Coordinates of C-alpha atoms in Angstrom, one line a residue:
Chain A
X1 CA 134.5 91.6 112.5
X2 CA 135.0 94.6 109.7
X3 CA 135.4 97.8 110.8
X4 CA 134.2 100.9 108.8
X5 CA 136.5 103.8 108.8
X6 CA 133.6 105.9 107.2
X7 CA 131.0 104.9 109.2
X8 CA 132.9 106.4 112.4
X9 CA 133.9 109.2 110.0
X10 CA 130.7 110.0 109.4
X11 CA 129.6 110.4 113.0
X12 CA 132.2 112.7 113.3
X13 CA 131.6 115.0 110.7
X14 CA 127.9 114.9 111.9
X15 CA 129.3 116.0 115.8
X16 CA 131.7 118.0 114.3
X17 CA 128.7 120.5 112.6
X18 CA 126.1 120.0 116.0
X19 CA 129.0 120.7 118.2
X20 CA 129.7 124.2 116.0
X21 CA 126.2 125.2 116.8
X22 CA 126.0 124.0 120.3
X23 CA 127.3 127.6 122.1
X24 CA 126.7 125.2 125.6
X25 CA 129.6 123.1 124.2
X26 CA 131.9 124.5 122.3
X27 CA 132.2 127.6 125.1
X28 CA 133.4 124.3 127.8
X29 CA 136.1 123.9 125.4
X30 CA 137.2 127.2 126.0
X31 CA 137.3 127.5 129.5
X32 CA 140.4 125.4 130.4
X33 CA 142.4 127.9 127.7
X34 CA 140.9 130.7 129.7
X35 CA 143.0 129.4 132.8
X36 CA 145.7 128.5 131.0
X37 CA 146.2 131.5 129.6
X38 CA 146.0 133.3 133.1
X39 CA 148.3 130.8 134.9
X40 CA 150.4 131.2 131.8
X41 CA 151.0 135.0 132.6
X42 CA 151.5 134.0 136.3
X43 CA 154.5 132.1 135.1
X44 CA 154.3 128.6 136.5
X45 CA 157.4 126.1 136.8
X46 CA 155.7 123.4 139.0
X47 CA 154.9 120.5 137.3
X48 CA 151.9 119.8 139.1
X49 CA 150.0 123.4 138.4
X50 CA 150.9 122.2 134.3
X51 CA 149.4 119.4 135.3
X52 CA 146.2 120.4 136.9
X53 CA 145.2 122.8 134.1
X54 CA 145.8 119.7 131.4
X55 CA 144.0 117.2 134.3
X56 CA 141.3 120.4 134.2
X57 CA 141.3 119.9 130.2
X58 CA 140.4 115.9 130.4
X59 CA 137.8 116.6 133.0
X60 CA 136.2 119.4 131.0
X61 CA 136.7 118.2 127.2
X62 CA 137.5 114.8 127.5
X63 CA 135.0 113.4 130.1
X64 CA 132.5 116.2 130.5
X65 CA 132.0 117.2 126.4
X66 CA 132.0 113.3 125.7
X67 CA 129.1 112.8 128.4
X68 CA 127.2 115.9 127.3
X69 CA 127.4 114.8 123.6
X70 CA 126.1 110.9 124.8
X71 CA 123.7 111.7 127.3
X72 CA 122.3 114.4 124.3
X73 CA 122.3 111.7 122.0
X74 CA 119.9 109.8 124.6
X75 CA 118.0 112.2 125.3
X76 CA 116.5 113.0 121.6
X77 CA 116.5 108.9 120.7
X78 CA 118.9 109.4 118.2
X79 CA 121.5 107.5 120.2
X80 CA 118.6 104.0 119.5
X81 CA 118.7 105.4 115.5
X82 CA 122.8 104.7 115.4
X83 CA 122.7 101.4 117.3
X84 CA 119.7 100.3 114.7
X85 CA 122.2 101.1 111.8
X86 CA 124.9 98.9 110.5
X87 CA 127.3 100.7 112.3
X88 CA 129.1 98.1 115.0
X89 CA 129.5 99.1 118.5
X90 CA 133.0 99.8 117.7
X91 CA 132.3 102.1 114.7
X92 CA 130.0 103.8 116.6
X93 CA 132.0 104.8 119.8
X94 CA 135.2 105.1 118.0
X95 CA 132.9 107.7 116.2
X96 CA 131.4 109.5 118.5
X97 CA 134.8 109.5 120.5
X98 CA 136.8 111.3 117.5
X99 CA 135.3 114.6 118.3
X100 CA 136.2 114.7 121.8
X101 CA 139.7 113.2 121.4
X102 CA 140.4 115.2 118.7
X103 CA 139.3 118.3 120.9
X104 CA 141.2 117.5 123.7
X105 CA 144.6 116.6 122.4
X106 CA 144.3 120.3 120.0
X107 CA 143.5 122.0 123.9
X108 CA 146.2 120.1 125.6
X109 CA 148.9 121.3 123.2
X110 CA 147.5 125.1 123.1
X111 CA 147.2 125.0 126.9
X112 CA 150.9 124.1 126.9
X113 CA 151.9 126.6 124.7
X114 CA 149.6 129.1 126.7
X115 CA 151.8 128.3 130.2
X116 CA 154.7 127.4 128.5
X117 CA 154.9 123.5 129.4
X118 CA 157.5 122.1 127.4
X119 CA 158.0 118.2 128.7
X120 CA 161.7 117.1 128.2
X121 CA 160.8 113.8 126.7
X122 CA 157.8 115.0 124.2
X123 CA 157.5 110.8 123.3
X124 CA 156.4 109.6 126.9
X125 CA 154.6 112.3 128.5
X126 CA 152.3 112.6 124.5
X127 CA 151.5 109.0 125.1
X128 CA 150.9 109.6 128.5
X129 CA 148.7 112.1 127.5
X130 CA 147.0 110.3 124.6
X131 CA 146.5 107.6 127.3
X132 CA 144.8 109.2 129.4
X133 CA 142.5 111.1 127.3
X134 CA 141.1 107.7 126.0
X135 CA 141.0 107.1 129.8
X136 CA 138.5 110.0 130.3
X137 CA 136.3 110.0 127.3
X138 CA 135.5 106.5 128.3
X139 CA 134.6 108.1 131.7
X140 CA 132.4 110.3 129.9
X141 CA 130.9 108.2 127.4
X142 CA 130.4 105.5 130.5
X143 CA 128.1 108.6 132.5
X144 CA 127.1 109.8 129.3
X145 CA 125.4 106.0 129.0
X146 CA 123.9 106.1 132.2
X147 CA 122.1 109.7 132.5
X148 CA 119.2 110.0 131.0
X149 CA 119.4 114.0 129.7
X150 CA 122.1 116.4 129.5
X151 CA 120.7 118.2 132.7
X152 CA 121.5 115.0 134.7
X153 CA 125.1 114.3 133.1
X154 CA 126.0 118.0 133.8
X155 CA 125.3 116.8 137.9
X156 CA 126.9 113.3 137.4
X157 CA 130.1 114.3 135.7
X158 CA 130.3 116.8 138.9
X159 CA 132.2 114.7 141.4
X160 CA 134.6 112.9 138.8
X161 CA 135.4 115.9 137.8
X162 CA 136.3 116.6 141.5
X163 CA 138.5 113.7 142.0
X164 CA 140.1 113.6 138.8
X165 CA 140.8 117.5 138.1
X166 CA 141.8 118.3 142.2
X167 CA 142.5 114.6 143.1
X168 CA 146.1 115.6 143.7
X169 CA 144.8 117.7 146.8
X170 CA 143.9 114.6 148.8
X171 CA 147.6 113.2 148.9
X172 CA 148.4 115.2 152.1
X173 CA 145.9 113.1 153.6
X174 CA 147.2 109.9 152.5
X175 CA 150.0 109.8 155.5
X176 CA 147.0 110.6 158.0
X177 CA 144.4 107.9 156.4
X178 CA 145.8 104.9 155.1
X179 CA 142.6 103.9 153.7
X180 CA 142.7 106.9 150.8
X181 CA 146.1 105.3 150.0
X182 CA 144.0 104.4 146.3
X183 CA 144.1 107.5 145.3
X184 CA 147.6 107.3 144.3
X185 CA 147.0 104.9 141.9
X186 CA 144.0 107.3 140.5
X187 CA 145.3 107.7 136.5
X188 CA 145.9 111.7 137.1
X189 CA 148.1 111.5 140.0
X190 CA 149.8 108.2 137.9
X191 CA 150.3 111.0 135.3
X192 CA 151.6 114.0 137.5
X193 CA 154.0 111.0 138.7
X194 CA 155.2 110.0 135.3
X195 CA 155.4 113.7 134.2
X196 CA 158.0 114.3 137.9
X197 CA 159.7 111.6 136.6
X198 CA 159.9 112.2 132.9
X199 CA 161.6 115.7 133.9
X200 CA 164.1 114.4 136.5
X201 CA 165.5 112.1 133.5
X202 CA 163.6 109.4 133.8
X203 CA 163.0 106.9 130.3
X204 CA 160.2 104.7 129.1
X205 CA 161.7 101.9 131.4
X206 CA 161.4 103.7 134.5
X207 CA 157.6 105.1 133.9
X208 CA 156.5 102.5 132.2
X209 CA 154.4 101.1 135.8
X210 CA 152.8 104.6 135.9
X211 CA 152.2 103.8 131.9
X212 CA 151.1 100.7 133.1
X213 CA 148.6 102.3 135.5
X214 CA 147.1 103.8 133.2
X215 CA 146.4 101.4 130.6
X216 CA 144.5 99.0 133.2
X217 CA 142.1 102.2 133.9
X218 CA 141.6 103.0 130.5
X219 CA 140.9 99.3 129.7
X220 CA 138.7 98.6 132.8
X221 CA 136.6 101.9 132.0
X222 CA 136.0 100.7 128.2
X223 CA 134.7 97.1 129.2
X224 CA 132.1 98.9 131.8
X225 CA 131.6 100.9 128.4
X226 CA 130.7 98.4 126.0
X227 CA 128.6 96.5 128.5
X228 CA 126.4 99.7 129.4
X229 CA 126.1 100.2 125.8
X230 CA 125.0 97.0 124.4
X231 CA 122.6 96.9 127.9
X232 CA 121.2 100.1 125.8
X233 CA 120.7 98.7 122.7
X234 CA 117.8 97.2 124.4
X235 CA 114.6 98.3 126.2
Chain B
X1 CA 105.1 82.1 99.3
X2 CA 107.9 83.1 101.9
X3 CA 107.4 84.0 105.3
X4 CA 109.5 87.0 106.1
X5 CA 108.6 87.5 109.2
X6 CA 107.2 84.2 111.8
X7 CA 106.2 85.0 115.3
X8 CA 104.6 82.3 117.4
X9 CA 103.2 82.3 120.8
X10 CA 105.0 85.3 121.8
X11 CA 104.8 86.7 124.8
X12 CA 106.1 89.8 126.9
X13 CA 105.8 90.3 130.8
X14 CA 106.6 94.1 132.7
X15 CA 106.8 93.3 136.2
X16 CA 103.9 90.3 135.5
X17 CA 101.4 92.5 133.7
X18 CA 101.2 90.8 130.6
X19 CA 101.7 93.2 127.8
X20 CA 101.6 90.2 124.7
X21 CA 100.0 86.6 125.6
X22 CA 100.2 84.2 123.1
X23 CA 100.4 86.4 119.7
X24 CA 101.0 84.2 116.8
X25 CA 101.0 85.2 112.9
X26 CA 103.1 85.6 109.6
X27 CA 104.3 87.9 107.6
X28 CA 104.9 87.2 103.9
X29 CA 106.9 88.5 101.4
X30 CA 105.8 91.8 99.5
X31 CA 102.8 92.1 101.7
X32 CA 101.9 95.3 103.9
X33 CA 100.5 93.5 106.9
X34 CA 98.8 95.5 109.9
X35 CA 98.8 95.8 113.6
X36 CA 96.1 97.5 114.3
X37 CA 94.3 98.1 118.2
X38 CA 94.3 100.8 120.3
X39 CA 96.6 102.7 122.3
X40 CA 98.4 100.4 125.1
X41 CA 97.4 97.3 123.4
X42 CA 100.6 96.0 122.9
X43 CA 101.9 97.0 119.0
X44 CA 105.0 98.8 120.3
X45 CA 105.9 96.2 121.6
X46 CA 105.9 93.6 119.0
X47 CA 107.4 96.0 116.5
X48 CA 110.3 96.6 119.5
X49 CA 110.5 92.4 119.7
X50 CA 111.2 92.2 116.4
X51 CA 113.3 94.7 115.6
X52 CA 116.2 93.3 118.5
X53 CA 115.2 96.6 120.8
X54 CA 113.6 94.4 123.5
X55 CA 113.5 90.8 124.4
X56 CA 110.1 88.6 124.5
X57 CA 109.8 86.8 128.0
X58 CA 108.4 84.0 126.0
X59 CA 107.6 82.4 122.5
X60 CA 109.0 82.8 119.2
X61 CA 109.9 85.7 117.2
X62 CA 112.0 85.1 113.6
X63 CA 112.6 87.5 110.9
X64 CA 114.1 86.2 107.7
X65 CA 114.2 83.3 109.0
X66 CA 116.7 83.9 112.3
X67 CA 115.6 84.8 115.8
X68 CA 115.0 88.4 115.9
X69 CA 117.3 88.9 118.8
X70 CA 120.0 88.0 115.9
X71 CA 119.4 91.1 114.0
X72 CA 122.2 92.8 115.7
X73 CA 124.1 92.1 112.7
X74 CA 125.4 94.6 109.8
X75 CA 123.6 92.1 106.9
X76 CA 120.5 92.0 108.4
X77 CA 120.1 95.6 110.0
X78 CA 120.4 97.1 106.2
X79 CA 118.0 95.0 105.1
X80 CA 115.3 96.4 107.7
X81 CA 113.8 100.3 108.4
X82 CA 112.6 101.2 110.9
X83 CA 109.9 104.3 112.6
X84 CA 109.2 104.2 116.1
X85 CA 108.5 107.0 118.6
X86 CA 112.4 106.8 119.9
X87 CA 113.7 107.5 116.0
X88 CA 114.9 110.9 116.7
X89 CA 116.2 113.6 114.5
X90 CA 119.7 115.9 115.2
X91 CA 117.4 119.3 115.8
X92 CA 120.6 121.5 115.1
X93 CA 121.3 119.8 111.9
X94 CA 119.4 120.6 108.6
X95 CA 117.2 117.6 107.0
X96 CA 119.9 117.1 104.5
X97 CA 123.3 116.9 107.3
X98 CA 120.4 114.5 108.9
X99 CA 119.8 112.2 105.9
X100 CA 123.5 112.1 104.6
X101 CA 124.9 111.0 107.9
X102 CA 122.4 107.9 107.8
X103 CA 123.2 107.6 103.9
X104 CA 127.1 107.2 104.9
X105 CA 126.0 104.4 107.6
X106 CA 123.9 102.3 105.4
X107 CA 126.4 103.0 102.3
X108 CA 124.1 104.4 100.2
X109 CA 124.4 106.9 97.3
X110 CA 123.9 110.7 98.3
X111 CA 121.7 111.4 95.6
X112 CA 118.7 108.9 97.2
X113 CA 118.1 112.1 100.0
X114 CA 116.4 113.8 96.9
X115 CA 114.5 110.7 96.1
X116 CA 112.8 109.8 99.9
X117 CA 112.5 113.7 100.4
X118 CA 110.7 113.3 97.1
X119 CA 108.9 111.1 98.3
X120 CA 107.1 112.8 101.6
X121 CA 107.0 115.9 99.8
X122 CA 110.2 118.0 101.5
X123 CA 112.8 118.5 98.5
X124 CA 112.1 122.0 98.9
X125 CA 113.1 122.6 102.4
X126 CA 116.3 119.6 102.8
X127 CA 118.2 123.4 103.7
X128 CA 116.4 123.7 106.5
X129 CA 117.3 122.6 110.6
X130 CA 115.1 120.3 111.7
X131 CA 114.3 122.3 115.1
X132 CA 112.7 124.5 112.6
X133 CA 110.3 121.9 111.5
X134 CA 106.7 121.2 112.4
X135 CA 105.5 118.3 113.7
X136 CA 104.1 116.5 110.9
X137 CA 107.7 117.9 108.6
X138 CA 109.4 116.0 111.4
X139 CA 107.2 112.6 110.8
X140 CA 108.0 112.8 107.7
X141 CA 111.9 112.8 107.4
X142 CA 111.8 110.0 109.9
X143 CA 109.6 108.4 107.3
X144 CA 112.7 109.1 104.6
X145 CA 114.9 108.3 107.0
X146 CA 113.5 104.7 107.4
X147 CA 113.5 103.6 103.9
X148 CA 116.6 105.8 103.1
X149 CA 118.5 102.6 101.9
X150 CA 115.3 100.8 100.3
X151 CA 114.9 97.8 102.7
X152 CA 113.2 94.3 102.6
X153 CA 111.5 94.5 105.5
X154 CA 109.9 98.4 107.2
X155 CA 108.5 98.6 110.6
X156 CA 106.6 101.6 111.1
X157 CA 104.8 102.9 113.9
X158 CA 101.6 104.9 113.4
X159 CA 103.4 106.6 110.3
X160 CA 101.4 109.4 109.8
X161 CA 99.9 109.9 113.5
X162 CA 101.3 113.3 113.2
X163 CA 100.3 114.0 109.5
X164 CA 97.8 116.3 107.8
X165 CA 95.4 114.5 105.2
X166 CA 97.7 116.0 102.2
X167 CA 100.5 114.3 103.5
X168 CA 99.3 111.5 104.8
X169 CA 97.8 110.6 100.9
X170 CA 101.2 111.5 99.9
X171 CA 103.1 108.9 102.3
X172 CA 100.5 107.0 101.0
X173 CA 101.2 106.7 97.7
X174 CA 105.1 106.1 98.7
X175 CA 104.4 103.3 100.5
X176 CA 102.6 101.8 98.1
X177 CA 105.2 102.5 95.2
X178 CA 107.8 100.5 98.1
X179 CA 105.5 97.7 98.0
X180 CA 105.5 97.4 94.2
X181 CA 108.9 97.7 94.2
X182 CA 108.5 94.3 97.0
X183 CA 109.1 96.0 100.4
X184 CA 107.6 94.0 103.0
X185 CA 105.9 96.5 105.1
X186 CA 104.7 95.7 109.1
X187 CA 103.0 98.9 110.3
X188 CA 100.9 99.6 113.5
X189 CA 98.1 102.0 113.4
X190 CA 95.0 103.0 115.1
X191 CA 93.6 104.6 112.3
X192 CA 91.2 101.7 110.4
X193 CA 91.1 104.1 107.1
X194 CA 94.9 103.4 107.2
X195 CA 94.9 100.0 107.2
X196 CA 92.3 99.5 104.9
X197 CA 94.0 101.6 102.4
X198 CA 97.5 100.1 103.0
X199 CA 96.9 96.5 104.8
X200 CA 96.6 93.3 102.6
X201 CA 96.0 92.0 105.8
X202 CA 94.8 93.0 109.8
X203 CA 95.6 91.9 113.0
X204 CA 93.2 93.2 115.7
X205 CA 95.3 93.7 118.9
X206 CA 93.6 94.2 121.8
X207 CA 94.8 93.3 125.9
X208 CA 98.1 92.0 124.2
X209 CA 96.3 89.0 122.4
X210 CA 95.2 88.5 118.8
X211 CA 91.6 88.8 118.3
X212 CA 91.1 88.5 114.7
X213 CA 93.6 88.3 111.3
X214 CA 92.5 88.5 107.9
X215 CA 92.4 90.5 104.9
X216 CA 90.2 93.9 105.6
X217 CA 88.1 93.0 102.9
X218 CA 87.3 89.0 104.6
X219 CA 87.0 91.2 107.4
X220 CA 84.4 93.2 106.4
X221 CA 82.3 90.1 104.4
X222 CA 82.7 88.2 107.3
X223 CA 81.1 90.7 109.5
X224 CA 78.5 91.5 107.1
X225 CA 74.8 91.6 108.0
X226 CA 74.0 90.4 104.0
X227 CA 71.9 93.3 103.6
X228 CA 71.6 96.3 101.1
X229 CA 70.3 99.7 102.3
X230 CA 68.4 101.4 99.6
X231 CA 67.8 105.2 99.5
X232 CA 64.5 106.4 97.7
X233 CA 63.4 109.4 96.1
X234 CA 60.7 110.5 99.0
X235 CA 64.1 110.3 101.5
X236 CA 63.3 107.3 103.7
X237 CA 65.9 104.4 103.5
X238 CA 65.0 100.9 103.1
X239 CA 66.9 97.9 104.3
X240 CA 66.8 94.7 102.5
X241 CA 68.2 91.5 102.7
X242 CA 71.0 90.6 99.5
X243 CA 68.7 87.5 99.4
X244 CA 66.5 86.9 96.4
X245 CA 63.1 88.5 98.1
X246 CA 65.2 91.6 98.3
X247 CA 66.3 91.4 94.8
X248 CA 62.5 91.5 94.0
X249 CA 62.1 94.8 96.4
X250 CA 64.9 96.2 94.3
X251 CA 63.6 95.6 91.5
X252 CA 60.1 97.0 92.4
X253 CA 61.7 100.0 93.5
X254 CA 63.8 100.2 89.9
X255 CA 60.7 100.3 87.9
X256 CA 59.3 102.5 89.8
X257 CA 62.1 104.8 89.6
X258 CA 62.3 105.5 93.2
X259 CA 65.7 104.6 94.1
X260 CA 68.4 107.2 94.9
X261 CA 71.0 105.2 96.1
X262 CA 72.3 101.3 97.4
X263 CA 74.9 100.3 99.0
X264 CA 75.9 97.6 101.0
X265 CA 76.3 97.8 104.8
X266 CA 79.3 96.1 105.2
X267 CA 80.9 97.3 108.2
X268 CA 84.2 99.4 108.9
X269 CA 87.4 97.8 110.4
X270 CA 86.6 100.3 113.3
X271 CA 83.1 98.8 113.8
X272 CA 84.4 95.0 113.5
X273 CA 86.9 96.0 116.3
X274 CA 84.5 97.4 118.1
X275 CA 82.3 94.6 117.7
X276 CA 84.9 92.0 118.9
X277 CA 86.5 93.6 121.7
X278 CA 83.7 96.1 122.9
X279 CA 86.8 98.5 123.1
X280 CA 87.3 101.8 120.8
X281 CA 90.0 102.3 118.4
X282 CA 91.8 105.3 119.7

């Protein structure tokens, strides 16, 4: 199988000029700099508050801009126009995923400037990060896939946005009920983990479960993501 | 000569209601072939069958030669365009941003946008966003849209449904420059002035089944009642049969210098539909 680079450029020069005229959009993006920029003034030293303005950015840009631009794309047929072209399934949501991935990662790193984050081992916790932003733009492009208008993704992406931006408030309650003991393996809480760890010392070999973690998510979400697609392709 | 496109005894079930029984023809190369019936009657779809955007529950569908469900594939998808009612247009993007993108997917120079908007009559307005478009302007950059990259083989569904008479002559005369050029062209319609000006041959559609295929002109001969109207000076019409006794009525009314007017009454596509499913073309 060939993959076209400038196919699934392309697509994201043509999300790249909707999204500059979409004010819906492009205003999301700035919302998690809003916060950051408040908590940043706070002056925050806890890992986990870092963390839920950057788990705050993946639900936002990463999974909530990448189901907006999806379920948009379904809405106005011209999601059935791409998957008519030449384009492959692979060019096409590599393509469409650029924009979001792209927009997350530039947020992330001007969030962490905004409340002064500076991770002690840049290498692990940017993978981490890069990791888990796939993770979520798969969630996005999954919900974005199964909605049928924009109005119905902003409702779905609602309660994934929930657990994955305030998941970290349900651990109290996994000493009480065993049964939410899942929830620690939830990717965000895998990365709030790894992050801990990463500033108590800790190298790739000691994170690299919580890496681990992460990677089946991200891998498990993309295979729902291809089947929903190609079930799309048809009527 | 080659068959581009072979369907036989197709057939397509929703939840047991039959929307194609038993639908069998071919599709050769260069021609401009029509589906023509009524809303409802199943042309959607046949076009969607064979195009790989739904499956048949039964029968036989093969475009160049491979089962159309195969067509998911690069070599074949730019040999085929395609308009149906889900092609949609990015409304915040101008025509232009909206051709170029589909130029970069099907490899195709930049400078064809100014050919196909040539062609449906919108060079002058490729600046503007297509949420500023009518209706009809919208129909018609679909329309470039789907033979962008010049392909074999171009589905289109009721073309110029949304068109003007101006336009629609225009799209007109594209298409049939495409077939000169040895597009294969599949188009549904509703409108029989379409298909007679367009079809080398018609497939009456009606209930999901076949009714009748042919040229429009074997059509029309076949239907025939094999008589001449005439149209005299004093304003009364006279019917006469193409037969020699009406030759000799002709003729008496020619030396006589009474005739106005003949013609033959061959009937329209719309009346031969009508004729042979007792159902209106709309």
């Amino acid at each position: 199988m060939t993959f076209s680079m400038k196919r699934s450029m392309a697509i994201l020069y043509k999300d790249y000029k909707d999204v500059s005229k979409n004010l819906y959009v492009s205003t999301t993006v700035l919302l998690p700099l809003v916060m950051a920029a408040i908590y940043g003034r706070m002056g925050i030293e806890a890992i986990d508050t870092h963390y839920m303005v950057i788990n705050m950015i993946f639900s936002l840009v990463a999974a909530y801009v990448q189901c907006s631009l999806i379920a948009e794309e379904k809405e106005k047929n011209t999601l059935r126009g791409l998957m008519l072209s030449p384009a492959s399934t692979l060019e096409i949501l590599f393509g469409k995923s650029l924009l979001s991935f792209i927009s997350t990662i530039a947020v992330i790193i001007i969030a962490a400037f905004l409340t002064g984050y500076n991770p002690d081992n840049v290498i692990i916790v940017g993978m981490a990060i890069i990791l888990s932003a796939v993770f979520y733009i798969g969630v996005g492009t999954l919900l974005g896939l199964l909605t049928k208008s924009v109005m119905e993704a902003s409702v779905v992406i609602l309660p994934i946005m929930m657990i994955f931006s305030f998941g970290s408030f349900l651990t109290p309650f996994i000493e009480k009920y065993p049964v939410l003991k899942f929830i620690e393996y939830l990717p965000n809480l895998q990365l709030i983990e790894l992050a801990n760890q990463v500033e108590a010392g800790a190298g790739l070999a000691d994170v690299w479960f919580h890496l681990a973690v992460i990677i089946v998510w991200t891998a498990a979400v993309f295979a729902l993501v291809v089947a929903v697609y190609k079930k799309r392709m048809m009527d | 000569m080659e068959n581009i496109i072979e369907v036989k005894s197709l057939a397509k079930y929703f939840s047991d209601q039959p929307a194609l029984e038993n639908v069998s023809f071919n599709v050769k190369k260069g021609e401009t072939f029509g589906f023509l019936g009524p809303s409802g009657s199943g042309k959607t779809t046949t076009i969607k069958i064979l195009t790989a955007q739904l499956a048949q529950t039964d029968g036989e569908a093969l475009v160049f030669g491979v089962n159309a469900s195969n067509l998911k594939k690069e070599e074949y998808r730019k040999k085929i365009g395609i308009l149906t009612d889900n092609s949609g247009l990015y409304s915040r993007l101008t025509i232009y941003d909206n051709l170029k993108l589909y130029c970069d997917l099907y490899d195709v120079p930049d400078k064809r946008i100014d050919e196909v908007l040539g062609m449906v009559n919108l060079i002058d307005e490729k600046k503007k966003a297509v949420s500023k478009l009518s209706k009809g302007m919208t129909q018609r950059v679909t329309l470039a849209r789907a033979f962008l990259h010049q392909p074999e083989l171009l589905f289109l569904d009721e073309p110029t449904s949304a068109l003007d008479p101006v336009n629609t002559k225009h799209i007109y005369k594209g298409l049939k420059d495409l077939k000169e050029k040895g597009t294969t062209i599949f188009l549904t319609t509703h409108d029989m002035n379409e298909a007679e000006t367009l079809c080398d041959r018609v497939a009456f559609l009606n209930n999901g089944a076949i009714q009748l295929l042919d040229s429009p002109k074997a059509l029309r001969q076949k239907f025939a009642d094999h008589t001449l109207t005439v149209e005299l000076t004093d304003g009364s019409k006279v019917i006469v049969d193409k037969g020699p006794g009406g030759a000799q009525t002709v003729y008496d009314y020619m030396s006589g210098n009474k005739i106005v007017s003949i013609y033959s009454n061959e009937p329209t596509l719309g009346d031969i539909f009508v004729e042979v499913t007792g159902r209106k073309l709309a």
